[in-house]
Coordinates of C-alpha atoms and ligand atoms in Angstrom, one line a residue:
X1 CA -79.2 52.1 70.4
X2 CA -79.6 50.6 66.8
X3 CA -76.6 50.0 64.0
X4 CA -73.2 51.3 65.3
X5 CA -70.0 51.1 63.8
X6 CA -67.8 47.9 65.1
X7 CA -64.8 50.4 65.4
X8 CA -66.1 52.0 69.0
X9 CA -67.6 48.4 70.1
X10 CA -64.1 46.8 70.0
X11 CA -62.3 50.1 71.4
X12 CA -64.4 49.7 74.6
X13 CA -63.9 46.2 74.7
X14 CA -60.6 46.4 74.8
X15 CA -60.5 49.0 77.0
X16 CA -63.3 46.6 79.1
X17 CA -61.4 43.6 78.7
X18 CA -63.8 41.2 77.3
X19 CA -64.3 40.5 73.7
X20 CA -67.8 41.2 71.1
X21 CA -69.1 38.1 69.6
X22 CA -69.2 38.1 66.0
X23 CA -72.0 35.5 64.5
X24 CA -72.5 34.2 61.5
X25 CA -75.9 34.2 60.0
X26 CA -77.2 32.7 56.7
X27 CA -81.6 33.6 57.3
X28 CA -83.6 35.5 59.2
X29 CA -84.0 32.6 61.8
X30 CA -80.3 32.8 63.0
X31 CA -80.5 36.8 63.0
X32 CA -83.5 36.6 65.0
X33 CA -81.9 34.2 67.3
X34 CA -78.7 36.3 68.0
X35 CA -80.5 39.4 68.6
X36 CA -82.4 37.6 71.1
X37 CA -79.4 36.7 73.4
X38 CA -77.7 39.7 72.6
X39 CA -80.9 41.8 73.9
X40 CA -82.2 39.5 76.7
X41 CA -77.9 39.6 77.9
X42 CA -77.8 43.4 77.1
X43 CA -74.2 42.8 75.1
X44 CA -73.1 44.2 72.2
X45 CA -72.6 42.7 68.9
X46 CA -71.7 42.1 65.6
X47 CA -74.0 40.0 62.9
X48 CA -71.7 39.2 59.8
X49 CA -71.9 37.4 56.7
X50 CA -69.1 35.7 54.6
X51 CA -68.6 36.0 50.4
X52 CA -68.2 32.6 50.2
X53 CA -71.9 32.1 52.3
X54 CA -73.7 34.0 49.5
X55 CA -74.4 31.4 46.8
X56 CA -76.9 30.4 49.9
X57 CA -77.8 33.2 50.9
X58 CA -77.4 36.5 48.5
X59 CA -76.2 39.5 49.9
X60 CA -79.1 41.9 48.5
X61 CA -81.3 39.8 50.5
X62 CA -80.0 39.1 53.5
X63 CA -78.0 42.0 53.7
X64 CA -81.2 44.2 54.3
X65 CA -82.6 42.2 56.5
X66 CA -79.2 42.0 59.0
X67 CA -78.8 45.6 58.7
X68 CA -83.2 46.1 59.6
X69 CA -82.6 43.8 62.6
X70 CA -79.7 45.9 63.9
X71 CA -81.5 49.2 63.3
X72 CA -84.4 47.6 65.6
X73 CA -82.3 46.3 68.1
X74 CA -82.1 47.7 71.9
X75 CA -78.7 47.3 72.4
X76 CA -75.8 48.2 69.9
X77 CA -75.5 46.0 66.7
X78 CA -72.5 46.1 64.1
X79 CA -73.1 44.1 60.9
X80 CA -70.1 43.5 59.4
X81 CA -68.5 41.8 55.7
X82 CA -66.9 39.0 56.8
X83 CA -64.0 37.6 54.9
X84 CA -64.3 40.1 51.7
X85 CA -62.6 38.8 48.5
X86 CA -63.7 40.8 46.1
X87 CA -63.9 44.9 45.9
X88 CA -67.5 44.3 44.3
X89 CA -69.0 42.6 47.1
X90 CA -67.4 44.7 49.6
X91 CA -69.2 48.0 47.8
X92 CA -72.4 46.1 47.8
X93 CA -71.9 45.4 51.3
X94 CA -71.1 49.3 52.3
X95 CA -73.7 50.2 49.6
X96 CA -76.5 48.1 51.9
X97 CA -75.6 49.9 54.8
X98 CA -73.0 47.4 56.5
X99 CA -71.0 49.3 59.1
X100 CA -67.8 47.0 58.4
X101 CA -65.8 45.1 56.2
X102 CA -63.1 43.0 55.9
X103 CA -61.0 42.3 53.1
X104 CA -59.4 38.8 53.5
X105 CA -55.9 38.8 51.9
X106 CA -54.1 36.7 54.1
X107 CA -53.0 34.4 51.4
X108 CA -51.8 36.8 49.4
X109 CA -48.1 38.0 49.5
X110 CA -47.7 40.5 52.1
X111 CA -47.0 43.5 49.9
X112 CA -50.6 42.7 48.1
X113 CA -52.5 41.8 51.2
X114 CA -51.4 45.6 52.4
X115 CA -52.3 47.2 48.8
X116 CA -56.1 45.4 49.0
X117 CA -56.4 45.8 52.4
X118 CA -55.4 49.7 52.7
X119 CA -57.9 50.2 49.6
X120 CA -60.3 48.6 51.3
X121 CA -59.8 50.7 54.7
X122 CA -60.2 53.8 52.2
X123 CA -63.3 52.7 50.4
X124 CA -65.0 51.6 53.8
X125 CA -64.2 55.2 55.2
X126 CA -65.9 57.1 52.5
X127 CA -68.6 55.1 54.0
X128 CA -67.8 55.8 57.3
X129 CA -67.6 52.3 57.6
X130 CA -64.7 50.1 59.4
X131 CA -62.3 47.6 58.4
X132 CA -60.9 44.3 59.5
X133 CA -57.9 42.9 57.8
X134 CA -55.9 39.4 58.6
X135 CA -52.1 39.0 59.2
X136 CA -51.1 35.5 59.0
X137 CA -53.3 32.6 58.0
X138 CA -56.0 31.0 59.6
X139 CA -56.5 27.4 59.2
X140 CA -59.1 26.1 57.0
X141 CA -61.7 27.9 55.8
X142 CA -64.9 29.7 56.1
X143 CA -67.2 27.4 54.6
X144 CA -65.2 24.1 54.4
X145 CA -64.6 24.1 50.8
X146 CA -60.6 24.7 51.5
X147 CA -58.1 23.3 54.3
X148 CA -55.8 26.0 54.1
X149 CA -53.3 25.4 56.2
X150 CA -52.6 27.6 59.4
X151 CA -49.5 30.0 59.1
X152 CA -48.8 31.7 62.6
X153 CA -49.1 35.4 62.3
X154 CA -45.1 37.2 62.7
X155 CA -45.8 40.2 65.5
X156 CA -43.4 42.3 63.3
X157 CA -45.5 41.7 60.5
X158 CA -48.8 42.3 62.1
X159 CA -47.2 46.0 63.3
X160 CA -45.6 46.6 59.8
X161 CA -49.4 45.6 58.7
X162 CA -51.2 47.8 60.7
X163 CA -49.0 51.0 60.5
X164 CA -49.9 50.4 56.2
X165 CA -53.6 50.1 56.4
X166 CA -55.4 51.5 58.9
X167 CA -57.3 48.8 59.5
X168 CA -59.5 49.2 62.7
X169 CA -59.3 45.5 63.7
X170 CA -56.6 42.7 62.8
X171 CA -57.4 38.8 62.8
X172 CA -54.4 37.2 64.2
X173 CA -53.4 32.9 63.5
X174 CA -52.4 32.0 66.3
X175 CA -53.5 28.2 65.8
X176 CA -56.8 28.6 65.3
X177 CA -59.0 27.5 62.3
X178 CA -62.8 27.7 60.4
X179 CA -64.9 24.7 60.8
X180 CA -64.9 21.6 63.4
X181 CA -61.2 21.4 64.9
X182 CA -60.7 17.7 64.3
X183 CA -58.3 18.0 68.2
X184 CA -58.5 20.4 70.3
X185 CA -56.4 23.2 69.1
X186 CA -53.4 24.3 70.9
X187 CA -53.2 28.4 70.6
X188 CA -49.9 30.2 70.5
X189 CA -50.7 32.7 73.3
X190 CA -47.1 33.7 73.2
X191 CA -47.6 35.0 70.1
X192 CA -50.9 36.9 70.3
X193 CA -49.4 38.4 73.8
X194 CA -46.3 39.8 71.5
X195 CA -48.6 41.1 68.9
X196 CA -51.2 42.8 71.3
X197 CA -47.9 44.5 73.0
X198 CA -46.5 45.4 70.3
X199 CA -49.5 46.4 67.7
X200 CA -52.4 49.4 69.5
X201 CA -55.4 47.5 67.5
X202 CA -58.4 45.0 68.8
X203 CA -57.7 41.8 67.7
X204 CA -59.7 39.4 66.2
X205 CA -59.8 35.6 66.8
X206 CA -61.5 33.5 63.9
X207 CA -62.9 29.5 64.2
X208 CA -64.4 30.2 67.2
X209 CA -66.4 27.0 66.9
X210 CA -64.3 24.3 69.1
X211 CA -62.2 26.2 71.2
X212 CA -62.4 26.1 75.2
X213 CA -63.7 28.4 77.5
X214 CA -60.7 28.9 79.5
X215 CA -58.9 29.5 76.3
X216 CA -61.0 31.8 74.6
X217 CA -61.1 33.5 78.3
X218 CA -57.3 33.3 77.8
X219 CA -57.2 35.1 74.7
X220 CA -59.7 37.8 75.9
X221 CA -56.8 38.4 78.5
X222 CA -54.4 38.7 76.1
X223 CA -56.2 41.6 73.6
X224 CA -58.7 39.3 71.7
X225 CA -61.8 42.0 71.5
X226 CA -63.9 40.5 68.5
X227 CA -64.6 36.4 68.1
X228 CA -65.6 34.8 65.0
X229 CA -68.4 32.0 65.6
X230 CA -70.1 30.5 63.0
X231 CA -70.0 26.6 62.8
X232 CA -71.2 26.9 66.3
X233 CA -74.4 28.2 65.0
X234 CA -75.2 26.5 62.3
X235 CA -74.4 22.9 64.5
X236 CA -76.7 24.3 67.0
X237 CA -79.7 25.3 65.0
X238 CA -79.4 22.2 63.1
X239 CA -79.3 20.0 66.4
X240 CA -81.9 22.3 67.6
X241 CA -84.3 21.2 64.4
X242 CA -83.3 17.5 65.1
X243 CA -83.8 17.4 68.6
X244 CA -87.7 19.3 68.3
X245 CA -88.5 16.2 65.4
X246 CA -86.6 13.6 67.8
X247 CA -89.1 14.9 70.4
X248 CA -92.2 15.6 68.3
X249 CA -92.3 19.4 69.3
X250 CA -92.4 20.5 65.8
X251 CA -96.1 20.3 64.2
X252 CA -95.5 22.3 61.4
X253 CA -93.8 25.2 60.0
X254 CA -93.9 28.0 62.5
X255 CA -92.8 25.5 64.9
X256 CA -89.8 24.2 63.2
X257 CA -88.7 28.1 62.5
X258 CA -89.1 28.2 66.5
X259 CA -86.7 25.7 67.0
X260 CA -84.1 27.3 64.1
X261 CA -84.2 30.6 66.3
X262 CA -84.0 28.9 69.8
X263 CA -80.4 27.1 68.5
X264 CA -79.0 30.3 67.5
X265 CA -80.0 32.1 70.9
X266 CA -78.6 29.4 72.6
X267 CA -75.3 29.3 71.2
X268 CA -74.8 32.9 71.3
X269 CA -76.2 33.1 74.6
X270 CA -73.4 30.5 75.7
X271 CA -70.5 32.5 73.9
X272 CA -71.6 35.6 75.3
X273 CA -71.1 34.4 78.9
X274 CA -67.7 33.2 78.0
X275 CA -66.9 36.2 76.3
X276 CA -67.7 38.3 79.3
X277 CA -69.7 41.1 77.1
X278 CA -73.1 40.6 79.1
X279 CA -74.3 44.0 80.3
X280 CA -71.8 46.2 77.9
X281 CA -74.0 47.5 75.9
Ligands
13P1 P1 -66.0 28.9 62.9 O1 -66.8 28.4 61.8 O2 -64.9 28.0 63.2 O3 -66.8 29.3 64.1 O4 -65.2 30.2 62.4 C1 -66.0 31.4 62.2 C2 -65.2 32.4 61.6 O5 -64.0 32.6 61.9 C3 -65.8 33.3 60.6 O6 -65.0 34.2 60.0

């Protein structure tokens, strides 16, 4: 049960009422450490990478190796284009063999975020790939190079969105932002309960990293089926790293890439429970 579409992940989930967990990676440590929880938990999942990640790692090299891992997996894997900006990434992406996209044109006038975002649906179905658009704006941004500032998604909006593109999954702001939240956030759940009334699509929730179990549980309830975690990660394989020197468990290379892969699982493993996909797969 190797690569699969995201599409059919995040229909049953919503039909399941839990939510996929969608982790960023940036080498083959972090993959490795994902597919661990996700296989040991037997959940579904997605593995994603963002544009703005690539100067680290580039797409024609991690690209194959996220889309191998998901073909080798035991339980189903999506790999997904997180946070597209530009049409020639998301090709390369869909030319690798990514089974999602999203185009990211939530700061864009609405009429233009619709035009990219509708292309972008068509180009990822000639693939018969999927695609994830964003209504609204979530805060920050994916790497920390921006603080873009949060603008609540309208529910209107989000339905006028939908019924333009297509789009097989729609990121909501709802108060939530990329990076470390520097309180704890307060999310609108009267809006995302308005917008999963009123718009027939899994939502998404990105800046996972920060927010409370009882509120990402709350948004599960509430028709959040795919969550964004990547800070997360990355702060956990890093502490893992610092914790294995602190202790003097790392003697050398294959030890230290032990303790890179043993932070990812964890985290994921942690999210997983919380997201209540264990044993959907
Ligand atoms: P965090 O870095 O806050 O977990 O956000 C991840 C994300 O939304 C990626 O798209």
């Amino acid at each position: 049960m190797p690569l699969v579409n995201m599409a059919p992940l995040l229909q049953k989930a919503r039909k399941g009422g839990y939510a996929v967990g969608s982790f960023s990676v940036a080498n083959m440590e972090m993959v490795l450490g994902v597919l661990k929880a996700v296989e040991e938990t037997k959940s579904p999942a997605i593995i994603q990478i963002a544009e703005v990640r690539l100067n680290h790692s580039p797409l024609e090299l991690i690209g194959p190796l996220m889309v191998a891992a998901a073909k080798n997996s035991s339980v189903p894997v999506a790999v997904h284009f997180d946070h597209g900006k530009t049409a020639e990434k998301i090709r390369q992406a869909l030319d690798i063999g990514f089974t999602s996209v999203m185009f990211d044109g939530s700061h864009l006038p609405f009429e233009e975020n619709v035009r990219i975002t509708a292309q972008t649906k068509k180009l990822a179905d000639e693939y018969g790939a999927d695609c994830e658009g964003e209504i609204g704006c979530v805060g920050g941004s994916e790497d920390g190079s921006e603080d873009i500032a949060i603008n609540c998604t309208s529910p209107a909006q989000a339905l006028e969105f939908y019924e333009k593109t297509g789009v097989d999954a729609l990121a909501v702001a709802i108060g939530n932002a990329h990076g470390n939240y520097k309180q704890t956030p307060k999310l609108r759940f009267d809006i995302l309960e308005e917008t999963s009334n009123l718009v027939n699509v899994p939502l998404v929730l990105h800046g996972g990293t920060g927010i409370l179990p009882e509120d990402f549980k709350k948004c599960v309830k509430l028709g959040i089926n795919k969550i964004n975690i990547a800070t997360a990660t990355f702060d956990s394989v890093e502490k893992s790293v610092r914790t294995s020197y602190g202790n003097k468990s790392i003697n050398g290379y294959y030890d230290l890439q032990t303790a890179e892969v043993e932070g990812a699982y964890l985290n994921a493993l942690k999210h997983i429970e919380i997201f209540g996909c264990a044993n959907k797969a």
